[in-house]
Short mmCIF file of C-alpha atoms in Angstrom, two decimals:
data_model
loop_
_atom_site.label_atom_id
_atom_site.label_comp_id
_atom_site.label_asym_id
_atom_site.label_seq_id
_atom_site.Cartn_x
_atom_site.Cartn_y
_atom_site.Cartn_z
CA UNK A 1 -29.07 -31.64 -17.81
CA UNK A 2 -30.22 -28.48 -20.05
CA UNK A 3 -30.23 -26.53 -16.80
CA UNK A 4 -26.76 -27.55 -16.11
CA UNK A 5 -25.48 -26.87 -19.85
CA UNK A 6 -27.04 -23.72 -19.56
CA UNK A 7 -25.44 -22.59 -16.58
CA UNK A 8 -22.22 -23.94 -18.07
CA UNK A 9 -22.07 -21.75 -20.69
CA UNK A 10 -23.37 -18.95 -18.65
CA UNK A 11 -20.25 -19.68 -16.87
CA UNK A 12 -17.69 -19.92 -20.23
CA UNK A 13 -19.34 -16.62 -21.14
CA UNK A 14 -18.44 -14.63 -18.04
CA UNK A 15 -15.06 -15.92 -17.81
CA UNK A 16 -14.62 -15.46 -21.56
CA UNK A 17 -12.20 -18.22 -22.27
CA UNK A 18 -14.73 -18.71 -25.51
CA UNK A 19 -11.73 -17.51 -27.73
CA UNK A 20 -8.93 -19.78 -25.83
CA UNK A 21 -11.20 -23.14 -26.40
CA UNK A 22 -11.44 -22.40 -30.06
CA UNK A 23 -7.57 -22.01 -30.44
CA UNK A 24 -6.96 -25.36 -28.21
CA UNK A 25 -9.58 -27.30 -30.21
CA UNK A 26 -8.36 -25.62 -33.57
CA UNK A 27 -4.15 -25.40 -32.98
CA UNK A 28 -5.11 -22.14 -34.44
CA UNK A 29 -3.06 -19.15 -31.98
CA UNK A 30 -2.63 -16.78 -35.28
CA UNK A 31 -5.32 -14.58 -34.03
CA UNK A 32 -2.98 -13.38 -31.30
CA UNK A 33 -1.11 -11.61 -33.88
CA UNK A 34 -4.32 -8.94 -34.43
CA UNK A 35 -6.02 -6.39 -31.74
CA UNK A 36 -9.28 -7.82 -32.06
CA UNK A 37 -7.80 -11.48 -31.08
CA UNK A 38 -5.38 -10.48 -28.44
CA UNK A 39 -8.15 -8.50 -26.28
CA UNK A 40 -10.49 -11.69 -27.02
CA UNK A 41 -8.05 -13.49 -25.41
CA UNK A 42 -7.18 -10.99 -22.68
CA UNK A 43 -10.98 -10.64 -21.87
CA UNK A 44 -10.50 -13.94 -19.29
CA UNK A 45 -7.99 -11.84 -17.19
CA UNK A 46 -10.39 -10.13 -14.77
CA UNK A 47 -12.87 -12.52 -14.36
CA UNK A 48 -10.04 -15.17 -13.63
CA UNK A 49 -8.28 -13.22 -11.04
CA UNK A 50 -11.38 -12.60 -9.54
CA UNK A 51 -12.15 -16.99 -8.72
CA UNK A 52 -8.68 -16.47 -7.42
CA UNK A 53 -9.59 -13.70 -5.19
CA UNK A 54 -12.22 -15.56 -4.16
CA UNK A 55 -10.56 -18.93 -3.56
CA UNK A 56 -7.75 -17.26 -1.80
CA UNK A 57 -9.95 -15.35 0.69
CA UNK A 58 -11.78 -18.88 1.36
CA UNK A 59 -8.66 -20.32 2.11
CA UNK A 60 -7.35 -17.38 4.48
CA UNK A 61 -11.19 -17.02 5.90
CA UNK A 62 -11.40 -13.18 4.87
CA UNK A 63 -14.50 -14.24 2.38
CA UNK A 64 -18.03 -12.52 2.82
CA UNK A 65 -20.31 -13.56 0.33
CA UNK A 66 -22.10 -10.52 0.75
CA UNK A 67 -19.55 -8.23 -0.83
CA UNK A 68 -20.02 -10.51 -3.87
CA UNK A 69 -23.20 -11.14 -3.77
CA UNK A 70 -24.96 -7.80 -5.21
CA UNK A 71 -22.20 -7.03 -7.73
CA UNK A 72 -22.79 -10.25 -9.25
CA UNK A 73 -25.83 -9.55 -9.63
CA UNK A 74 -25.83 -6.00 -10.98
CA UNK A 75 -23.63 -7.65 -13.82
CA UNK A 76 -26.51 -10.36 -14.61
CA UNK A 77 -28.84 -7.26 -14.45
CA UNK A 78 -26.83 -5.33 -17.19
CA UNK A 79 -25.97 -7.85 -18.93
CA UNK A 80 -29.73 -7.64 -19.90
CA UNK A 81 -30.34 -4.34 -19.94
CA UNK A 82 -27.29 -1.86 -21.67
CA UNK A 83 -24.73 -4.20 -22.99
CA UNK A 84 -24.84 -2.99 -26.52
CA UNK A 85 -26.31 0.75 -25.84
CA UNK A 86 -22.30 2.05 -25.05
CA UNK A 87 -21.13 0.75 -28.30
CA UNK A 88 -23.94 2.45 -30.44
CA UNK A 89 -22.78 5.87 -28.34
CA UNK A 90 -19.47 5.29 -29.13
CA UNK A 91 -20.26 4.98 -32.86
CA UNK A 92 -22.86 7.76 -32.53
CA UNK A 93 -20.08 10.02 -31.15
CA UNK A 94 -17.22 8.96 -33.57
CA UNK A 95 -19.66 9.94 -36.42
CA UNK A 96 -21.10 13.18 -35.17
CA UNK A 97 -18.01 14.91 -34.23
CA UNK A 98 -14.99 13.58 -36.19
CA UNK A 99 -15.52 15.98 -39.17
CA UNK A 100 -14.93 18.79 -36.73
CA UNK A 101 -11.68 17.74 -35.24
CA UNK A 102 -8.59 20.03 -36.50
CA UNK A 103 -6.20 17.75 -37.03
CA UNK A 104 -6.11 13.86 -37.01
CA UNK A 105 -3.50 11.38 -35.37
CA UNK A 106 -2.44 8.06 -36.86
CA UNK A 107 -1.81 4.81 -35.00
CA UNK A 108 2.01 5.40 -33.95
CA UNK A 109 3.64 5.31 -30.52
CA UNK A 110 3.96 9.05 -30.39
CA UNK A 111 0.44 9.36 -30.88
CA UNK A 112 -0.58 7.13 -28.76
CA UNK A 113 1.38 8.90 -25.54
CA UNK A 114 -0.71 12.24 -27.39
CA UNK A 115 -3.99 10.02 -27.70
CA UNK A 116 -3.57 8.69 -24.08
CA UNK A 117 -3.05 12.19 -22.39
CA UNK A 118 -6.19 13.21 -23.78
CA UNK A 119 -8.68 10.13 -23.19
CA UNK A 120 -7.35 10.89 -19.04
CA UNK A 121 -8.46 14.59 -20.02
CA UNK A 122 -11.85 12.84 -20.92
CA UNK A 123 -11.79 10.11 -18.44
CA UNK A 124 -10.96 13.22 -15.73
CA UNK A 125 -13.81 15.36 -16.74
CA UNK A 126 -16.59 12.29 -17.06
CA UNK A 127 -15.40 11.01 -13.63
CA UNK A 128 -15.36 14.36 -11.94
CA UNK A 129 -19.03 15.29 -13.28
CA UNK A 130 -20.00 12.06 -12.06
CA UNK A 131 -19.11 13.14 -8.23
CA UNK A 132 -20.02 16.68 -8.67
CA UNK A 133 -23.74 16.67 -10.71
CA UNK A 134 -26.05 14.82 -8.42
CA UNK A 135 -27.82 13.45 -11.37
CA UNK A 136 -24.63 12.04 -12.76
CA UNK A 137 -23.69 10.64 -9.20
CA UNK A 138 -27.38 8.78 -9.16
CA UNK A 139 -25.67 6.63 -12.29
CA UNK A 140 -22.22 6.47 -10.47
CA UNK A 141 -22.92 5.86 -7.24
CA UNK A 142 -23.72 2.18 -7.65
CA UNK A 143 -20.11 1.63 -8.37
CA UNK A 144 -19.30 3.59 -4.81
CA UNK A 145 -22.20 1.16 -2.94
CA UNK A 146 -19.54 -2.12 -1.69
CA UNK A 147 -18.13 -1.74 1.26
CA UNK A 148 -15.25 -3.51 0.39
CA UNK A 149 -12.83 -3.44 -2.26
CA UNK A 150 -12.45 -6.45 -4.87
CA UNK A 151 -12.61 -7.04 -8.47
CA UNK A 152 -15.98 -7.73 -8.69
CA UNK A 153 -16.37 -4.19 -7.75
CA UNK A 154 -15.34 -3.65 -11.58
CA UNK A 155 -18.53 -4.80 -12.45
CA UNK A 156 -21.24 -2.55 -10.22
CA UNK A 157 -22.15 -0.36 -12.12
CA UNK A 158 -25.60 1.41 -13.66
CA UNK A 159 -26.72 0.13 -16.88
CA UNK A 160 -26.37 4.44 -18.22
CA UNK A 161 -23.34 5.09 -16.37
CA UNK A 162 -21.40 3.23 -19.43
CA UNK A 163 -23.20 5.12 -22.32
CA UNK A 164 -22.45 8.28 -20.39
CA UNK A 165 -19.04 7.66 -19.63
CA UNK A 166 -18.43 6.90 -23.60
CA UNK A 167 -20.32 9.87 -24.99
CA UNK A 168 -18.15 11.88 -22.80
CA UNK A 169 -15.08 10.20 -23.32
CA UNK A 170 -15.47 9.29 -26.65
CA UNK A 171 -16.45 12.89 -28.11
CA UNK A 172 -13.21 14.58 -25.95
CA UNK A 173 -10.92 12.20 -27.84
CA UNK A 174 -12.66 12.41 -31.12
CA UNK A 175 -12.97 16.30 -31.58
CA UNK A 176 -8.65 16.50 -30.30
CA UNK A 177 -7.97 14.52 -32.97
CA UNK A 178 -8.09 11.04 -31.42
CA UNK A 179 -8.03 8.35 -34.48
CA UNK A 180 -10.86 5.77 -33.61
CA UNK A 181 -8.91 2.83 -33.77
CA UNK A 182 -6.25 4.66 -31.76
CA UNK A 183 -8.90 5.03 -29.16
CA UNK A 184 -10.18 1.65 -29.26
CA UNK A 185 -7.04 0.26 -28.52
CA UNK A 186 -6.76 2.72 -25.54
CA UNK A 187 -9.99 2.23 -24.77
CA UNK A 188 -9.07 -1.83 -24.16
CA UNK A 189 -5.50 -0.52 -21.97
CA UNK A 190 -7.83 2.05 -20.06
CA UNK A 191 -10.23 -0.97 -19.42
CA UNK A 192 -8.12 -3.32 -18.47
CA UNK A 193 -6.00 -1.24 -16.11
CA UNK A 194 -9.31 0.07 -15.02
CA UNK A 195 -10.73 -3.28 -13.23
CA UNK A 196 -7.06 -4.45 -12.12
CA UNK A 197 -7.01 -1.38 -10.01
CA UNK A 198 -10.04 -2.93 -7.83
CA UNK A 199 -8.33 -5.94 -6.87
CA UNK A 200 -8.64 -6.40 -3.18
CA UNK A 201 -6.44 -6.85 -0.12
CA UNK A 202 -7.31 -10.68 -0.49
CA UNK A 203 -4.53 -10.63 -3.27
CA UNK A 204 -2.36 -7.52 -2.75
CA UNK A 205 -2.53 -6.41 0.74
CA UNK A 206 0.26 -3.06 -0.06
CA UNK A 207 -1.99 -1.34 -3.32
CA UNK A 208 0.99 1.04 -3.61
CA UNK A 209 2.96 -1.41 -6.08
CA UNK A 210 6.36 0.21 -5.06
CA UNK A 211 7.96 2.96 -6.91
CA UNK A 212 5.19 3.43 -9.29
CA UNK A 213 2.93 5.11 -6.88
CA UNK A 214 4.55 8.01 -7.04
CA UNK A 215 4.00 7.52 -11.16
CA UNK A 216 0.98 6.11 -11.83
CA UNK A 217 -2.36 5.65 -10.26
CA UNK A 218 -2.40 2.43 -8.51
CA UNK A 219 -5.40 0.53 -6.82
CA UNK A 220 -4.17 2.13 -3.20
CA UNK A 221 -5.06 5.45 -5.00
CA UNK A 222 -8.07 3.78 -6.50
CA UNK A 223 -8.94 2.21 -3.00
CA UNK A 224 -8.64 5.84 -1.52
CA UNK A 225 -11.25 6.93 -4.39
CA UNK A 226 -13.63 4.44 -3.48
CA UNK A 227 -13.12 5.94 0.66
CA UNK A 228 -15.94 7.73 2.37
CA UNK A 229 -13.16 9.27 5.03
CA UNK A 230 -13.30 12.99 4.72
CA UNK A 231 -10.13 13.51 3.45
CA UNK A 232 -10.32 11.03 0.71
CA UNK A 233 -13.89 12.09 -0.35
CA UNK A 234 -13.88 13.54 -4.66
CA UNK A 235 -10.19 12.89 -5.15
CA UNK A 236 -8.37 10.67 -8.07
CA UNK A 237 -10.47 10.89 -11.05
CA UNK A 238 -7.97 9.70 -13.39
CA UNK A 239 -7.43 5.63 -14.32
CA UNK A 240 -3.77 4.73 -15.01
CA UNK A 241 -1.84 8.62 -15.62
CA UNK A 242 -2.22 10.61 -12.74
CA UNK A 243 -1.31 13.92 -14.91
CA UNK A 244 -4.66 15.51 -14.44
CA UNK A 245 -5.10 14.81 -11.18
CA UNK A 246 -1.88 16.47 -10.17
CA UNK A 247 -3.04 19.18 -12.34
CA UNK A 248 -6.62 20.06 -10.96
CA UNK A 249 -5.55 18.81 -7.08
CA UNK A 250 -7.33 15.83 -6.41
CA UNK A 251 -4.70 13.83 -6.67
CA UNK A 252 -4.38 12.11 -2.75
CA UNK A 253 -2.19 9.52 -1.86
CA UNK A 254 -2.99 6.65 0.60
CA UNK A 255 -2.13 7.60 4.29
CA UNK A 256 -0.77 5.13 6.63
CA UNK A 257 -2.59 6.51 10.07
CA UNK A 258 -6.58 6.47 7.93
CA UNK A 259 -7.54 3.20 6.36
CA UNK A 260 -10.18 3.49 3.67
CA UNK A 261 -13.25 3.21 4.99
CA UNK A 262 -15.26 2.20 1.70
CA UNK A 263 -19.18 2.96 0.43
CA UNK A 264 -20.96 5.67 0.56
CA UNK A 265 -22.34 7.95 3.10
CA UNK A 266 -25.64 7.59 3.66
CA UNK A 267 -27.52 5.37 5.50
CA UNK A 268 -27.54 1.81 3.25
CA UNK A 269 -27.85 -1.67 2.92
CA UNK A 270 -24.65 -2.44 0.63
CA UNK A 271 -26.03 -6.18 0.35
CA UNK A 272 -29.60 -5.06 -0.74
CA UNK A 273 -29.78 -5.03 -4.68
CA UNK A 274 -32.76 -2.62 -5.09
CA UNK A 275 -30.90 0.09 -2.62
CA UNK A 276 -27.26 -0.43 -4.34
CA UNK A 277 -28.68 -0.03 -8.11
CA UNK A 278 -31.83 2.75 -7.52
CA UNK A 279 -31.44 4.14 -3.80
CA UNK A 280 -30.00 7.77 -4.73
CA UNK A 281 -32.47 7.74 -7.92
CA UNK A 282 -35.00 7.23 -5.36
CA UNK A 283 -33.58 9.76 -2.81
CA UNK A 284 -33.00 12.48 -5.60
CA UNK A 285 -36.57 11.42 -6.77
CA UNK A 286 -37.87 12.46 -2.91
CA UNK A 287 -35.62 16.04 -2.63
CA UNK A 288 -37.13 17.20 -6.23
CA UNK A 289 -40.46 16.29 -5.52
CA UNK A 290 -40.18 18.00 -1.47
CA UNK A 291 -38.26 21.27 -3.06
CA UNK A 292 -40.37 24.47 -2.84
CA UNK A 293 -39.89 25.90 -6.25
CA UNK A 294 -38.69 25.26 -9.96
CA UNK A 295 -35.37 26.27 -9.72
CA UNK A 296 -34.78 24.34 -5.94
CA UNK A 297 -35.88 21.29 -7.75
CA UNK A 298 -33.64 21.84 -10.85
CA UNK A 299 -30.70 22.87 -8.27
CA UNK A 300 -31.02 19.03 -6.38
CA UNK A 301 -30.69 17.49 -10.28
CA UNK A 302 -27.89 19.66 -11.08
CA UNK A 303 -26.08 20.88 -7.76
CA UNK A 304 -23.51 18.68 -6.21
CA UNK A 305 -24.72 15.74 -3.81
CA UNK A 306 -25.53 16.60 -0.25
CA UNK A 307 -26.61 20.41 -1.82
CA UNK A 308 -29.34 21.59 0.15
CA UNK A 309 -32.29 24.43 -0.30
CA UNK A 310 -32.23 25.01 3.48
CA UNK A 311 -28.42 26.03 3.06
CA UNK A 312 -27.88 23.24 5.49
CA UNK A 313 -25.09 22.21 2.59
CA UNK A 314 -23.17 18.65 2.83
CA UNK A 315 -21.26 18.34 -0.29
CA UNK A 316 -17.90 16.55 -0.09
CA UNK A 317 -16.15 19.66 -0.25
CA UNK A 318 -17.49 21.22 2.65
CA UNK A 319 -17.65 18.23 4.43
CA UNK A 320 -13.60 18.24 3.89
CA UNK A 321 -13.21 21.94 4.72
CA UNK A 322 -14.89 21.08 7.99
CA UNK A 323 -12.44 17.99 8.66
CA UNK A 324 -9.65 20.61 7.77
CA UNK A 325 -10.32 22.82 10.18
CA UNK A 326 -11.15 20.55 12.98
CA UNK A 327 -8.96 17.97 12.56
CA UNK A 328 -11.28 15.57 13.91
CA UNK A 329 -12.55 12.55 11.57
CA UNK A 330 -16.68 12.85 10.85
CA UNK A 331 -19.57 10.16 11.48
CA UNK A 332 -20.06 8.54 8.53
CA UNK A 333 -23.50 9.09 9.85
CA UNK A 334 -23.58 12.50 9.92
CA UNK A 335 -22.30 13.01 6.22
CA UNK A 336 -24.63 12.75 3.12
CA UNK A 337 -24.29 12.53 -0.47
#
């Protein structure tokens, strides 16, 4: 019975309804009325849709446990091992740099559409380091590992990637002025937005959404992202505006002739937990260590992925020039990271 209790609340936790069984034992829904009690009770969202994505592709027989299976557990693994270590960076950061900003903004609409503009800024440049500094991708690839795309995707990701995301994102904002509760309240749009844009063909088959893919990033653009195809390869950093994206040119819409093909390039087991949380750690740990030379190793740590000392280059944007020019879509196989 204590093995079941425990699992039960194991269970509560995840799903986060903690906050809605207090109010329906209590009669108590005036918490709604602050931040801190609205995102408590938004915090079930996600995890909700995702049983229903998972119910749904029972029902329609489009449901491989696999594609589940190591997310779920790289979210028990964190869940152990960095939950608290992005907060203290955030607070770190907020206290470091916000003496130095020039100006500061206040928690009003107009500041917000100034405070939002900026966190993409932030969000752009962590995101874009993450897919161009092999190091970085070693923390972000685990979130590129499924080869399929569903909301538990949201939660594959390295225990550092988080902390590194923050400091990144959180020192941007800060030092342009960002007011921290400004950016906490972003923070909880950017998040939200940010694992909605995951959700599966299971419950939206079309991720265009209409109209507002020519406004916003949607999860079609997110799906293309998350793509190994050539084309799609290092494009849509940003999360909800796609302002930056349109401004550096990676923004790349969806094509109806090239279906995502989704993971990454090299050779993997996508179901294997110890290859989907430390492979390229391991594979970055083999190219240093083989590298004649100081500054070959430091390149391989430093260089985009698929950067070679041979010259034998197959970063993504070669790889793309090549498709470019031939026309002709690449092995997966013959394409590394």
């Amino acid at each position: 019975m204590e093995a079941l209790q425990l699992i039960f609340n194991e269970l509560i936790s995840f799903l986060g309804i903690n906050a809605w069984l207090q109010m329906f034992k209590s009669g108590d829904y005036s918490s709604l009325s602050t931040l801190d009690g609205f995102t408590s009770a938004m915090g079930p969202l996600i995890p909700f849709l995702l049983l229903f994505e998972i119910i749904r592709g029972l029902i329609f027989k489009r449901f491989t446990g696999g594609v589940y299976k190591v997310n779920f557990f790289i979210f028990i693994f964190n869940r152990f091992t960095g939950r608290f270590i992005s907060i203290a960076a955030v607070a770190f950061c907020i206290g470091l740099f916000e003496k130095y900003a020039p100006f500061k903004s206040t928690f009003t609409w107009y500041w917000l559409i100034y405070g939002y503009i900026v966190w993409e800024l932030a969000h752009f440049v962590y995101h874009y380091l993450a897919h161009k500094v092999r190091l970085f991708w070693c923390l972000h690839s685990t979130h590129h590992v499924p080869d399929a795309m569903n909301l538990s995707v949201t939660y594959a990701h390295f225990f550092l990637e988080g902390p590194y995301a923050d400091v990144i994102r959180t020192s941007i904002c800060i030092i342009l002025g960002v007011h921290p509760a400004l950016l906490f309240f972003i923070m909880f749009i950017d998040g939200t937005w940010g694992a909605l844009i995951h959700v599966g063909e299971n419950i939206i088959k079309d991720g265009r959404l209409g109209f507002l893919n020519r406004i916003i990033l949607t999860p079609s653009h997110h799906r293309v992202h998350h793509a190994r195809n050539p084309l799609y390869m290092d494009t849509n950093f940003c999360n909800l505006l796609n302002i930056w994206d349109r401004i550096f040119g990676t923004l790349r819409h969806e094509r109806e002739d090239m279906p995502p093909e989704y993971g990454i390039t090299r050779p993997i087991n996508p179901h294997n937990f110890w290859d989907a949380y430390f492979g390229e750690i391991v594979c970055l740990a083999k190219d240093v260590y083989h590298a004649p030379g100081i500054k070959n190793k430091l390149a391989y740590i430093f260089m985009a992925p698929g950067w070679s000392h041979t010259g034998d280059h197959k970063t993504a944007k070669i790889v793309k020039r090549q498709y470019m020019q031939t026309k002709q879509p690449l092995s997966a196989a013959t394409i590394k990271n």
